[in-house]
mmCIF file of C-alpha atoms and ligand atoms in Angstrom:
data_model
loop_
_atom_site.group_PDB
_atom_site.id
_atom_site.type_symbol
_atom_site.label_atom_id
_atom_site.label_comp_id
_atom_site.label_asym_id
_atom_site.label_seq_id
_atom_site.Cartn_x
_atom_site.Cartn_y
_atom_site.Cartn_z
ATOM 1 C CA MET A 1 17.739 -17.666 -30.023
ATOM 2 C CA LYS A 2 15.158 -20.077 -31.315
ATOM 3 C CA TYR A 3 17.265 -22.016 -33.816
ATOM 4 C CA ILE A 4 19.981 -23.326 -31.499
ATOM 5 C CA ASP A 5 19.115 -26.983 -31.894
ATOM 6 C CA ARG A 6 19.189 -26.713 -35.646
ATOM 7 C CA PHE A 7 22.518 -24.858 -35.510
ATOM 8 C CA LYS A 8 24.103 -27.622 -33.440
ATOM 9 C CA ALA A 9 23.988 -29.948 -36.443
ATOM 10 C CA PHE A 10 25.868 -27.470 -38.653
ATOM 11 C CA ARG A 11 29.382 -27.999 -39.886
ATOM 12 C CA THR A 12 31.209 -24.833 -38.878
ATOM 13 C CA PRO A 13 32.338 -22.309 -39.836
ATOM 14 C CA CYS A 14 29.245 -21.646 -41.899
ATOM 15 C CA TYR A 15 27.044 -18.907 -43.214
ATOM 16 C CA TYR A 16 23.399 -19.197 -42.264
ATOM 17 C CA TYR A 17 20.814 -17.279 -44.276
ATOM 18 C CA ASP A 18 17.461 -16.325 -42.839
ATOM 19 C CA ILE A 19 15.382 -16.503 -46.004
ATOM 20 C CA GLU A 20 12.249 -15.191 -44.289
ATOM 21 C CA LEU A 21 14.127 -12.054 -43.271
ATOM 22 C CA LEU A 22 15.404 -11.574 -46.814
ATOM 23 C CA GLU A 23 11.828 -11.889 -48.089
ATOM 24 C CA LYS A 24 10.643 -9.339 -45.556
ATOM 25 C CA THR A 25 13.446 -6.977 -46.611
ATOM 26 C CA LEU A 26 12.609 -7.395 -50.294
ATOM 27 C CA ASN A 27 8.939 -6.733 -49.618
ATOM 28 C CA THR A 28 9.901 -3.525 -47.825
ATOM 29 C CA ILE A 29 12.104 -2.442 -50.729
ATOM 30 C CA VAL A 30 9.446 -3.109 -53.330
ATOM 31 C CA LYS A 31 6.759 -1.410 -51.259
ATOM 32 C CA SER A 32 8.767 1.701 -50.394
ATOM 33 C CA ALA A 33 10.250 2.189 -53.877
ATOM 34 C CA SER A 34 7.018 1.568 -55.762
ATOM 35 C CA LYS A 35 5.530 4.741 -54.252
ATOM 36 C CA TYR A 36 7.666 6.436 -56.886
ATOM 37 C CA PRO A 37 6.966 4.895 -60.300
ATOM 38 C CA ASN A 38 10.167 6.279 -61.835
ATOM 39 C CA PHE A 39 12.381 4.571 -59.177
ATOM 40 C CA HIS A 40 14.235 1.390 -60.196
ATOM 41 C CA VAL A 41 16.275 -0.747 -57.818
ATOM 42 C CA HIS A 42 19.272 -2.763 -59.039
ATOM 43 C CA TYR A 43 20.692 -5.049 -56.368
ATOM 44 C CA ALA A 44 24.507 -4.730 -56.098
ATOM 45 C CA VAL A 45 25.603 -8.309 -56.750
ATOM 46 C CA LYS A 46 29.024 -7.670 -55.226
ATOM 47 C CA ALA A 47 27.482 -7.721 -51.738
ATOM 48 C CA ASN A 48 26.434 -11.358 -52.042
ATOM 49 C CA ALA A 49 26.492 -13.391 -55.241
ATOM 50 C CA ASN A 50 25.165 -16.645 -53.771
ATOM 51 C CA PRO A 51 22.888 -18.077 -56.509
ATOM 52 C CA ARG A 52 20.079 -18.936 -54.080
ATOM 53 C CA ILE A 53 20.080 -15.375 -52.739
ATOM 54 C CA LEU A 54 20.267 -13.889 -56.241
ATOM 55 C CA GLY A 55 17.399 -16.086 -57.435
ATOM 56 C CA LEU A 56 15.185 -14.826 -54.635
ATOM 57 C CA ILE A 57 16.127 -11.182 -55.219
ATOM 58 C CA SER A 58 15.491 -11.402 -58.965
ATOM 59 C CA SER A 59 12.071 -12.979 -58.287
ATOM 60 C CA TYR A 60 11.028 -9.701 -56.605
ATOM 61 C CA GLY A 61 11.589 -7.851 -59.858
ATOM 62 C CA LEU A 62 14.802 -6.024 -58.945
ATOM 63 C CA GLY A 63 17.514 -5.376 -61.499
ATOM 64 C CA ALA A 64 21.210 -6.094 -60.901
ATOM 65 C CA ASP A 65 24.255 -3.883 -60.515
ATOM 66 C CA CYS A 66 27.380 -5.772 -61.594
ATOM 67 C CA VAL A 67 31.086 -5.001 -61.446
ATOM 68 C CA SER A 68 32.594 -7.796 -63.523
ATOM 69 C CA GLY A 69 31.779 -9.849 -66.587
ATOM 70 C CA ASN A 70 31.244 -12.875 -64.352
ATOM 71 C CA GLU A 71 28.773 -10.975 -62.192
ATOM 72 C CA VAL A 72 26.838 -10.070 -65.348
ATOM 73 C CA LEU A 73 26.734 -13.734 -66.372
ATOM 74 C CA ARG A 74 25.792 -14.876 -62.841
ATOM 75 C CA ALA A 75 22.998 -12.290 -62.699
ATOM 76 C CA LEU A 76 21.614 -13.518 -66.021
ATOM 77 C CA GLN A 77 21.801 -17.156 -64.854
ATOM 78 C CA CYS A 78 19.925 -16.229 -61.676
ATOM 79 C CA GLY A 79 16.967 -14.674 -63.432
ATOM 80 C CA PHE A 80 17.778 -10.976 -63.710
ATOM 81 C CA PRO A 81 16.662 -9.689 -67.132
ATOM 82 C CA ALA A 82 19.417 -8.168 -69.264
ATOM 83 C CA SER A 83 17.248 -5.054 -69.486
ATOM 84 C CA GLY A 84 17.707 -4.556 -65.714
ATOM 85 C CA ILE A 85 21.483 -5.004 -65.583
ATOM 86 C CA VAL A 86 23.881 -2.113 -65.086
ATOM 87 C CA TYR A 87 27.609 -2.731 -65.201
ATOM 88 C CA ALA A 88 30.138 -0.510 -63.407
ATOM 89 C CA GLY A 89 33.850 -0.597 -62.616
ATOM 90 C CA VAL A 90 36.978 1.450 -63.308
ATOM 91 C CA GLY A 91 38.728 -1.388 -65.117
ATOM 92 C CA LYS A 92 36.461 -3.361 -67.423
ATOM 93 C CA SER A 93 38.473 -5.686 -69.671
ATOM 94 C CA ASP A 94 37.786 -6.014 -73.403
ATOM 95 C CA ARG A 95 36.464 -9.534 -72.873
ATOM 96 C CA GLU A 96 34.078 -8.384 -70.168
ATOM 97 C CA ILE A 97 32.814 -5.486 -72.276
ATOM 98 C CA GLU A 98 32.214 -7.795 -75.209
ATOM 99 C CA ALA A 99 30.239 -10.311 -73.111
ATOM 100 C CA ALA A 100 28.076 -7.541 -71.658
ATOM 101 C CA LEU A 101 27.410 -6.104 -75.127
ATOM 102 C CA ARG A 102 26.538 -9.507 -76.571
ATOM 103 C CA ASN A 103 23.999 -9.926 -73.763
ATOM 104 C CA ASP A 104 22.448 -6.494 -74.430
ATOM 105 C CA ILE A 105 22.613 -5.209 -70.845
ATOM 106 C CA PHE A 106 20.749 -2.026 -69.986
ATOM 107 C CA CYS A 107 23.723 0.238 -69.342
ATOM 108 C CA PHE A 108 27.474 0.523 -68.768
ATOM 109 C CA ASN A 109 28.395 2.893 -65.954
ATOM 110 C CA CYS A 110 31.580 4.421 -67.365
ATOM 111 C CA GLU A 111 34.398 5.910 -65.383
ATOM 112 C CA SER A 112 36.819 7.373 -67.945
ATOM 113 C CA LEU A 113 37.118 8.585 -71.521
ATOM 114 C CA PRO A 114 39.618 5.859 -72.514
ATOM 115 C CA GLU A 115 37.055 3.268 -71.358
ATOM 116 C CA ILE A 116 34.283 4.897 -73.411
ATOM 117 C CA GLU A 117 36.575 4.843 -76.456
ATOM 118 C CA VAL A 118 37.157 1.111 -76.023
ATOM 119 C CA ILE A 119 33.455 0.379 -75.541
ATOM 120 C CA ASN A 120 32.720 2.399 -78.690
ATOM 121 C CA GLU A 121 35.227 0.351 -80.664
ATOM 122 C CA ILE A 122 34.064 -3.054 -79.394
ATOM 123 C CA ALA A 123 30.396 -2.111 -79.899
ATOM 124 C CA GLY A 124 31.248 -1.078 -83.470
ATOM 125 C CA ASN A 125 32.906 -4.443 -84.152
ATOM 126 C CA LEU A 126 29.784 -6.217 -82.891
ATOM 127 C CA GLY A 127 27.418 -3.955 -84.819
ATOM 128 C CA LYS A 128 25.854 -2.701 -81.573
ATOM 129 C CA LYS A 129 25.231 0.630 -79.922
ATOM 130 C CA ALA A 130 26.314 0.683 -76.264
ATOM 131 C CA LYS A 131 24.182 2.562 -73.767
ATOM 132 C CA ILE A 132 26.300 4.282 -71.163
ATOM 133 C CA ALA A 133 25.917 6.411 -68.072
ATOM 134 C CA ILE A 134 28.793 8.625 -67.060
ATOM 135 C CA ARG A 135 29.922 8.136 -63.496
ATOM 136 C CA VAL A 136 30.463 11.475 -61.892
ATOM 137 C CA ASN A 137 32.574 11.960 -58.807
ATOM 138 C CA PRO A 138 30.376 14.541 -57.074
ATOM 139 C CA ASN A 139 32.832 15.368 -54.282
ATOM 140 C CA VAL A 140 30.289 14.659 -51.557
ATOM 141 C CA ASP A 141 31.650 13.281 -48.287
ATOM 142 C CA ALA A 142 29.897 10.051 -47.291
ATOM 143 C CA HIS A 143 31.208 10.257 -43.707
ATOM 144 C CA THR A 144 32.058 6.573 -43.666
ATOM 145 C CA HIS A 145 35.222 4.437 -43.487
ATOM 146 C CA ALA A 146 38.018 5.682 -45.783
ATOM 147 C CA TYR A 147 38.207 2.364 -47.649
ATOM 148 C CA ILE A 148 34.533 2.521 -48.605
ATOM 149 C CA THR A 149 34.350 6.232 -49.438
ATOM 150 C CA THR A 150 34.261 6.740 -53.186
ATOM 151 C CA GLY A 151 32.766 10.143 -53.964
ATOM 152 C CA LEU A 152 35.677 12.404 -53.048
ATOM 153 C CA GLU A 153 38.110 13.834 -55.558
ATOM 154 C CA GLU A 154 40.985 11.883 -54.035
ATOM 155 C CA ASN A 155 39.247 8.576 -54.961
ATOM 156 C CA LYS A 156 39.884 6.696 -58.199
ATOM 157 C CA PHE A 157 36.204 6.576 -59.135
ATOM 158 C CA GLY A 158 34.242 8.589 -61.672
ATOM 159 C CA ILE A 159 34.835 11.734 -63.701
ATOM 160 C CA TYR A 160 35.713 14.894 -61.797
ATOM 161 C CA LEU A 161 33.163 17.680 -61.976
ATOM 162 C CA THR A 162 35.699 19.937 -63.654
ATOM 163 C CA ASP A 163 36.089 17.409 -66.512
ATOM 164 C CA LEU A 164 32.434 16.482 -66.891
ATOM 165 C CA ASP A 165 31.446 18.870 -69.688
ATOM 166 C CA ARG A 166 34.413 17.869 -71.826
ATOM 167 C CA VAL A 167 33.852 14.131 -71.259
ATOM 168 C CA ILE A 168 30.108 14.235 -71.990
ATOM 169 C CA ASP A 169 30.591 16.332 -75.114
ATOM 170 C CA GLN A 170 33.211 13.938 -76.386
ATOM 171 C CA ALA A 171 31.261 10.797 -75.424
ATOM 172 C CA MET A 172 28.301 12.088 -77.410
ATOM 173 C CA THR A 173 30.393 12.195 -80.569
ATOM 174 C CA PHE A 174 31.135 8.442 -80.586
ATOM 175 C CA PRO A 175 29.017 6.683 -83.228
ATOM 176 C CA ASN A 176 28.460 3.455 -81.277
ATOM 177 C CA ILE A 177 27.741 5.064 -77.920
ATOM 178 C CA GLU A 178 24.468 6.410 -76.613
ATOM 179 C CA VAL A 179 24.845 8.479 -73.449
ATOM 180 C CA ILE A 180 21.675 7.716 -71.496
ATOM 181 C CA GLY A 181 22.447 8.923 -68.012
ATOM 182 C CA LEU A 182 24.601 10.039 -65.135
ATOM 183 C CA HIS A 183 25.807 7.690 -62.407
ATOM 184 C CA PHE A 184 26.840 8.495 -58.848
ATOM 185 C CA HIS A 185 27.973 6.410 -55.891
ATOM 186 C CA ILE A 186 29.606 8.150 -52.955
ATOM 187 C CA GLY A 187 30.344 5.344 -50.536
ATOM 188 C CA SER A 188 28.981 2.534 -48.457
ATOM 189 C CA GLN A 189 27.502 2.054 -44.961
ATOM 190 C CA ILE A 190 25.985 5.544 -44.932
ATOM 191 C CA THR A 191 23.652 5.806 -41.954
ATOM 192 C CA ASP A 192 22.991 9.544 -41.989
ATOM 193 C CA LEU A 193 20.207 10.308 -44.480
ATOM 194 C CA ASN A 194 21.474 13.906 -44.687
ATOM 195 C CA VAL A 195 24.325 12.547 -46.777
ATOM 196 C CA PHE A 196 21.799 11.381 -49.373
ATOM 197 C CA LYS A 197 20.099 14.775 -49.197
ATOM 198 C CA ALA A 198 23.482 16.374 -49.963
ATOM 199 C CA LEU A 199 23.974 13.960 -52.859
ATOM 200 C CA ALA A 200 20.509 14.736 -54.285
ATOM 201 C CA GLU A 201 21.197 18.465 -54.073
ATOM 202 C CA ARG A 202 24.565 18.103 -55.776
ATOM 203 C CA VAL A 203 22.955 16.028 -58.536
ATOM 204 C CA ASN A 204 20.358 18.801 -59.007
ATOM 205 C CA GLU A 205 23.125 21.367 -59.433
ATOM 206 C CA ILE A 206 24.956 19.183 -61.926
ATOM 207 C CA GLN A 207 21.797 18.500 -63.927
ATOM 208 C CA ASP A 208 20.901 22.213 -63.895
ATOM 209 C CA SER A 209 24.256 23.118 -65.322
ATOM 210 C CA LEU A 210 24.031 20.426 -68.010
ATOM 211 C CA GLU A 211 20.513 21.514 -68.883
ATOM 212 C CA ALA A 212 21.748 25.082 -69.308
ATOM 213 C CA ARG A 213 23.999 23.646 -72.033
ATOM 214 C CA GLY A 214 21.042 21.825 -73.607
ATOM 215 C CA ILE A 215 21.879 18.386 -72.212
ATOM 216 C CA VAL A 216 19.062 16.433 -70.539
ATOM 217 C CA LEU A 217 19.564 12.689 -70.091
ATOM 218 C CA PRO A 218 16.763 10.167 -69.518
ATOM 219 C CA ASN A 219 18.353 8.406 -66.509
ATOM 220 C CA VAL A 220 20.091 9.234 -63.280
ATOM 221 C CA ASN A 221 21.598 6.536 -61.048
ATOM 222 C CA LEU A 222 22.409 7.331 -57.418
ATOM 223 C CA GLY A 223 24.358 4.152 -56.649
ATOM 224 C CA GLY A 224 24.137 2.313 -53.359
ATOM 225 C CA GLY A 225 25.387 3.043 -49.894
ATOM 226 C CA LEU A 226 22.433 2.819 -47.524
ATOM 227 C CA GLY A 227 23.853 1.570 -44.225
ATOM 228 C CA ILE A 228 22.530 -0.886 -41.682
ATOM 229 C CA ASP A 229 22.649 -0.966 -37.900
ATOM 230 C CA TYR A 230 25.406 -3.450 -37.050
ATOM 231 C CA ASN A 231 24.800 -2.802 -33.345
ATOM 232 C CA SER A 232 21.219 -4.042 -33.231
ATOM 233 C CA PRO A 233 20.809 -7.111 -35.423
ATOM 234 C CA TYR A 234 17.668 -8.144 -33.593
ATOM 235 C CA SER A 235 15.844 -4.835 -33.174
ATOM 236 C CA GLU A 236 16.556 -3.272 -36.600
ATOM 237 C CA PRO A 237 16.657 -6.238 -38.991
ATOM 238 C CA VAL A 238 15.404 -4.272 -42.007
ATOM 239 C CA ALA A 239 17.251 -1.152 -43.163
ATOM 240 C CA ASN A 240 15.480 2.186 -43.450
ATOM 241 C CA PHE A 241 14.505 1.913 -47.109
ATOM 242 C CA GLU A 242 11.430 4.030 -46.672
ATOM 243 C CA GLY A 243 13.411 6.935 -45.211
ATOM 244 C CA TYR A 244 16.007 6.518 -47.943
ATOM 245 C CA PHE A 245 13.630 6.566 -50.920
ATOM 246 C CA ASP A 246 11.536 9.323 -49.348
ATOM 247 C CA THR A 247 14.652 11.461 -48.817
ATOM 248 C CA ILE A 248 15.669 11.112 -52.438
ATOM 249 C CA ALA A 249 12.116 11.741 -53.643
ATOM 250 C CA LYS A 250 11.955 14.873 -51.514
ATOM 251 C CA TYR A 251 15.259 16.450 -52.543
ATOM 252 C CA LEU A 252 16.071 15.159 -56.015
ATOM 253 C CA ARG A 253 14.599 17.082 -58.934
ATOM 254 C CA PRO A 254 14.470 14.587 -61.798
ATOM 255 C CA ARG A 255 14.006 16.068 -65.236
ATOM 256 C CA PRO A 256 10.578 15.416 -66.827
ATOM 257 C CA GLY A 257 10.236 11.690 -67.559
ATOM 258 C CA GLN A 258 13.646 10.942 -66.070
ATOM 259 C CA GLN A 259 14.094 7.492 -64.491
ATOM 260 C CA VAL A 260 15.920 7.248 -61.157
ATOM 261 C CA HIS A 261 18.042 4.174 -60.410
ATOM 262 C CA PHE A 262 19.494 2.797 -57.169
ATOM 263 C CA GLU A 263 22.107 0.137 -56.460
ATOM 264 C CA PRO A 264 21.755 -1.051 -52.860
ATOM 265 C CA GLY A 265 23.843 -4.035 -51.812
ATOM 266 C CA ARG A 266 24.610 -4.198 -48.114
ATOM 267 C CA SER A 267 21.194 -2.968 -46.989
ATOM 268 C CA VAL A 268 19.490 -5.779 -48.909
ATOM 269 C CA VAL A 269 21.446 -8.754 -47.583
ATOM 270 C CA ALA A 270 23.559 -7.851 -44.544
ATOM 271 C CA HIS A 271 21.141 -8.784 -41.787
ATOM 272 C CA CYS A 272 19.841 -11.991 -43.343
ATOM 273 C CA GLY A 273 23.258 -13.678 -43.091
ATOM 274 C CA ASP A 274 25.192 -14.724 -39.995
ATOM 275 C CA LEU A 275 28.560 -16.406 -39.703
ATOM 276 C CA ILE A 276 28.395 -19.267 -37.219
ATOM 277 C CA ALA A 277 31.524 -20.684 -35.629
ATOM 278 C CA ARG A 278 32.594 -22.996 -32.837
ATOM 279 C CA VAL A 279 35.064 -22.126 -30.120
ATOM 280 C CA LEU A 280 38.138 -24.286 -30.520
ATOM 281 C CA TYR A 281 40.040 -23.128 -27.465
ATOM 282 C CA VAL A 282 39.893 -20.539 -24.730
ATOM 283 C CA LYS A 283 43.408 -19.346 -24.094
ATOM 284 C CA GLU A 284 44.156 -17.395 -20.958
ATOM 285 C CA GLY A 285 47.120 -15.125 -20.506
ATOM 286 C CA LYS A 286 47.154 -11.407 -19.848
ATOM 287 C CA LYS A 287 43.941 -11.454 -21.851
ATOM 288 C CA LYS A 288 41.378 -14.139 -22.557
ATOM 289 C CA PHE A 289 41.209 -15.265 -26.155
ATOM 290 C CA ALA A 290 38.259 -17.133 -27.603
ATOM 291 C CA ILE A 291 39.802 -18.879 -30.591
ATOM 292 C CA LEU A 292 37.171 -19.728 -33.220
ATOM 293 C CA ASP A 293 37.179 -22.194 -36.081
ATOM 294 C CA ALA A 294 36.201 -19.201 -38.293
ATOM 295 C CA GLY A 295 38.823 -16.710 -39.371
ATOM 296 C CA MET A 296 39.442 -13.754 -41.640
ATOM 297 C CA SER A 297 39.305 -16.130 -44.615
ATOM 298 C CA ASP A 298 35.592 -16.596 -43.829
ATOM 299 C CA LEU A 299 34.776 -12.979 -42.912
ATOM 300 C CA ILE A 300 37.427 -10.406 -43.743
ATOM 301 C CA ARG A 301 35.530 -7.224 -42.838
ATOM 302 C CA PRO A 302 36.906 -6.794 -39.288
ATOM 303 C CA ALA A 303 40.504 -7.346 -40.465
ATOM 304 C CA LEU A 304 40.184 -5.156 -43.551
ATOM 305 C CA TYR A 305 37.985 -2.269 -42.404
ATOM 306 C CA GLN A 306 38.033 -2.576 -38.599
ATOM 307 C CA ALA A 307 34.357 -3.422 -39.107
ATOM 308 C CA TYR A 308 32.193 -4.255 -36.127
ATOM 309 C CA HIS A 309 30.035 -7.370 -36.059
ATOM 310 C CA ASN A 310 27.927 -8.115 -33.030
ATOM 311 C CA ILE A 311 29.191 -11.374 -31.532
ATOM 312 C CA GLU A 312 27.071 -13.655 -29.373
ATOM 313 C CA ASN A 313 27.727 -16.972 -27.636
ATOM 314 C CA ILE A 314 24.476 -18.826 -28.276
ATOM 315 C CA THR A 315 25.118 -22.081 -26.422
ATOM 316 C CA SER A 316 26.731 -21.034 -23.133
ATOM 317 C CA GLU A 317 24.397 -21.612 -20.238
ATOM 318 C CA SER A 318 26.442 -19.487 -17.858
ATOM 319 C CA ASN A 319 24.889 -16.447 -16.224
ATOM 320 C CA GLU A 320 28.256 -14.738 -16.008
ATOM 321 C CA THR A 321 29.886 -12.725 -18.767
ATOM 322 C CA GLU A 322 33.576 -12.121 -19.406
ATOM 323 C CA LEU A 323 35.657 -10.087 -21.848
ATOM 324 C CA TYR A 324 37.346 -11.976 -24.660
ATOM 325 C CA ASP A 325 39.410 -11.114 -27.679
ATOM 326 C CA VAL A 326 37.571 -13.158 -30.299
ATOM 327 C CA VAL A 327 40.102 -14.371 -32.846
ATOM 328 C CA GLY A 328 40.464 -16.823 -35.718
ATOM 329 C CA PRO A 329 43.018 -19.533 -36.430
ATOM 330 C CA ILE A 330 44.883 -17.764 -39.246
ATOM 331 C CA CYS A 331 48.530 -16.796 -39.028
ATOM 332 C CA GLU A 332 47.935 -13.029 -39.106
ATOM 333 C CA SER A 333 47.596 -10.663 -36.170
ATOM 334 C CA SER A 334 44.719 -8.933 -37.931
ATOM 335 C CA ASP A 335 42.722 -12.186 -37.763
ATOM 336 C CA CYS A 336 40.645 -10.780 -34.942
ATOM 337 C CA PHE A 337 36.860 -10.340 -34.921
ATOM 338 C CA GLY A 338 36.712 -8.127 -31.852
ATOM 339 C CA LYS A 339 38.702 -7.069 -28.815
ATOM 340 C CA ASP A 340 37.279 -7.114 -25.272
ATOM 341 C CA VAL A 341 33.995 -8.546 -26.463
ATOM 342 C CA GLU A 342 31.561 -9.278 -23.670
ATOM 343 C CA LEU A 343 30.397 -12.878 -24.017
ATOM 344 C CA LYS A 344 28.700 -15.322 -21.724
ATOM 345 C CA LYS A 345 31.401 -17.407 -20.043
ATOM 346 C CA THR A 346 32.829 -19.342 -22.935
ATOM 347 C CA LYS A 347 34.332 -22.815 -23.266
ATOM 348 C CA ARG A 348 35.560 -25.121 -25.998
ATOM 349 C CA GLY A 349 32.725 -26.322 -28.227
ATOM 350 C CA ASP A 350 30.450 -23.319 -27.657
ATOM 351 C CA MET A 351 28.765 -21.888 -30.740
ATOM 352 C CA VAL A 352 29.255 -18.244 -31.555
ATOM 353 C CA ILE A 353 27.344 -16.065 -34.025
ATOM 354 C CA LEU A 354 28.874 -13.124 -35.854
ATOM 355 C CA HIS A 355 25.775 -11.215 -36.813
ATOM 356 C CA SER A 356 24.923 -9.192 -39.931
ATOM 357 C CA ALA A 357 27.490 -10.894 -42.131
ATOM 358 C CA GLY A 358 25.277 -11.434 -45.178
ATOM 359 C CA ALA A 359 26.865 -8.568 -47.120
ATOM 360 C CA TYR A 360 30.533 -8.735 -48.154
ATOM 361 C CA GLY A 361 30.887 -11.921 -46.089
ATOM 362 C CA GLU A 362 30.579 -15.153 -48.051
ATOM 363 C CA VAL A 363 31.438 -13.356 -51.278
ATOM 364 C CA MET A 364 34.790 -12.127 -49.897
ATOM 365 C CA ALA A 365 35.739 -15.490 -48.354
ATOM 366 C CA SER A 366 39.019 -16.992 -49.543
ATOM 367 C CA GLU A 367 41.030 -20.172 -49.193
ATOM 368 C CA TYR A 368 43.959 -18.395 -47.548
ATOM 369 C CA ASN A 369 46.054 -20.858 -45.538
ATOM 370 C CA LEU A 370 44.379 -23.464 -47.776
ATOM 371 C CA ARG A 371 41.374 -23.426 -45.542
ATOM 372 C CA ASP A 372 38.040 -24.803 -46.707
ATOM 373 C CA LEU A 373 35.471 -22.248 -47.783
ATOM 374 C CA PRO A 374 32.711 -21.854 -45.193
ATOM 375 C CA SER A 375 29.656 -24.138 -45.418
ATOM 376 C CA ILE A 376 26.306 -22.600 -46.301
ATOM 377 C CA TYR A 377 22.874 -23.260 -44.752
ATOM 378 C CA TYR A 378 19.473 -21.685 -45.282
ATOM 379 C CA SER A 379 16.483 -21.294 -42.963
ATOM 380 C CA LYS A 380 14.258 -22.884 -45.594
HETATM 381 N N1 LLP B 401 27.223 0.809 -56.559
HETATM 382 C C1 LLP B 401 28.551 0.973 -56.677
HETATM 383 C C2 LLP B 401 29.086 1.663 -57.846
HETATM 384 C C3 LLP B 401 29.418 0.499 -55.664
HETATM 385 O O1 LLP B 401 30.729 0.686 -55.770
HETATM 386 C C4 LLP B 401 28.874 -0.172 -54.538
HETATM 387 C C5 LLP B 401 29.734 -0.702 -53.478
HETATM 388 C C6 LLP B 401 27.475 -0.339 -54.477
HETATM 389 C C7 LLP B 401 26.681 0.169 -55.499
HETATM 390 C C8 LLP B 401 26.790 -1.032 -53.330
HETATM 391 O O2 LLP B 401 26.992 -0.337 -52.160
HETATM 392 P P1 LLP B 401 26.261 -0.760 -50.801
HETATM 393 O O3 LLP B 401 24.779 -0.500 -50.977
HETATM 394 O O4 LLP B 401 26.522 -2.191 -50.571
HETATM 395 O O5 LLP B 401 26.856 0.105 -49.789
HETATM 396 N N2 LLP B 401 33.424 -4.583 -48.956
HETATM 397 C C9 LLP B 401 33.045 -3.361 -48.270
HETATM 398 C C10 LLP B 401 32.031 -2.559 -49.080
HETATM 399 C C11 LLP B 401 32.523 -2.198 -50.451
HETATM 400 C C12 LLP B 401 31.497 -1.447 -51.234
HETATM 401 C C13 LLP B 401 31.953 -1.249 -52.653
HETATM 402 N N3 LLP B 401 31.004 -0.618 -53.506
HETATM 403 C C14 LLP B 401 32.492 -3.718 -46.897
HETATM 404 O O6 LLP B 401 32.500 -4.891 -46.547
HETATM 405 O O7 LLP B 401 32.089 -2.846 -46.140
#
């Protein structure tokens, strides 16, 4: 751990971003996607909306995938062109729709007929034509945590396959709506590329059946979901983008001239961010607790999804290891980062890293218990 001396000066808890690693990741994305000229990558802003991070991502020519009016505005402020912005979400408010229309974003990913009706009306009032993609719930199992699975019929997302024909036909009748594509997203933290193969094959079937009815749309968007290896932050710091894009290229059959869009979030930023904390106390009872100055208000993923983050004591000079429950200071039993975590023998003042926290970390931090938001540092 080469940065320890620098870390010692940090005010904790803090997020630390390895900008060189983010650059390496972005280079890999651009290189592996550009093999396929019809592939377009829109970074999912929800994973990390830190302006410095967004500025770097936009400078590599990626578009943005947004899920709120404020994300659209933030993306524009951080250099993403409106022509590369897609905007999704089951519950877009009138105000958000209007702001996105005024800024002429590329496409709304729409999730219901009532929403399309409202977009049609607002676009009409503004004298605009809204470009939309219809989000389809393809009923493909992402084999991931229930809270981040979205492509099954029991989820609230998208239009069911059985309703698709009716919804598309009706959407095409609205005067201020142009249906330009289909949108899919089946879940997050998908590490088995066969799941993306299954998605591509389902999309082929859906497009075949639409084509048989004379409907061919110029865009198809496969969403995000590519997972990362939370177990090996050092050995696998860049996600398998090449395997991902190659899998889609191999199994998806785009229609002639059709553009293929992606919305990766986690895989872009997870590994470049770590949460760094200090040990406040080691409490010994039936178990040993390492109580950190960071809690679920700084990183909620373990409490909310039982998510695993690799935890490392970077300052202990002990050769012995012990098992600790690593917990935060917040008045909730779920404020626990890991049970029976093997750490070097730990004492008050030691610095601990929770690895791979760059995605859905800082952006989900809160002031619960009126705690300060975490500090932020960058490698350069
Ligand atoms: N596109 C859509 C429509 C989405 O709903 C999402 C994520 C993405 C793209 C980006 O997915 P990614 O590439 O990051 O997997 N907070 C949870 C993850 C929630 C994901 C929500 N949707 C977590 O910390 O695991």
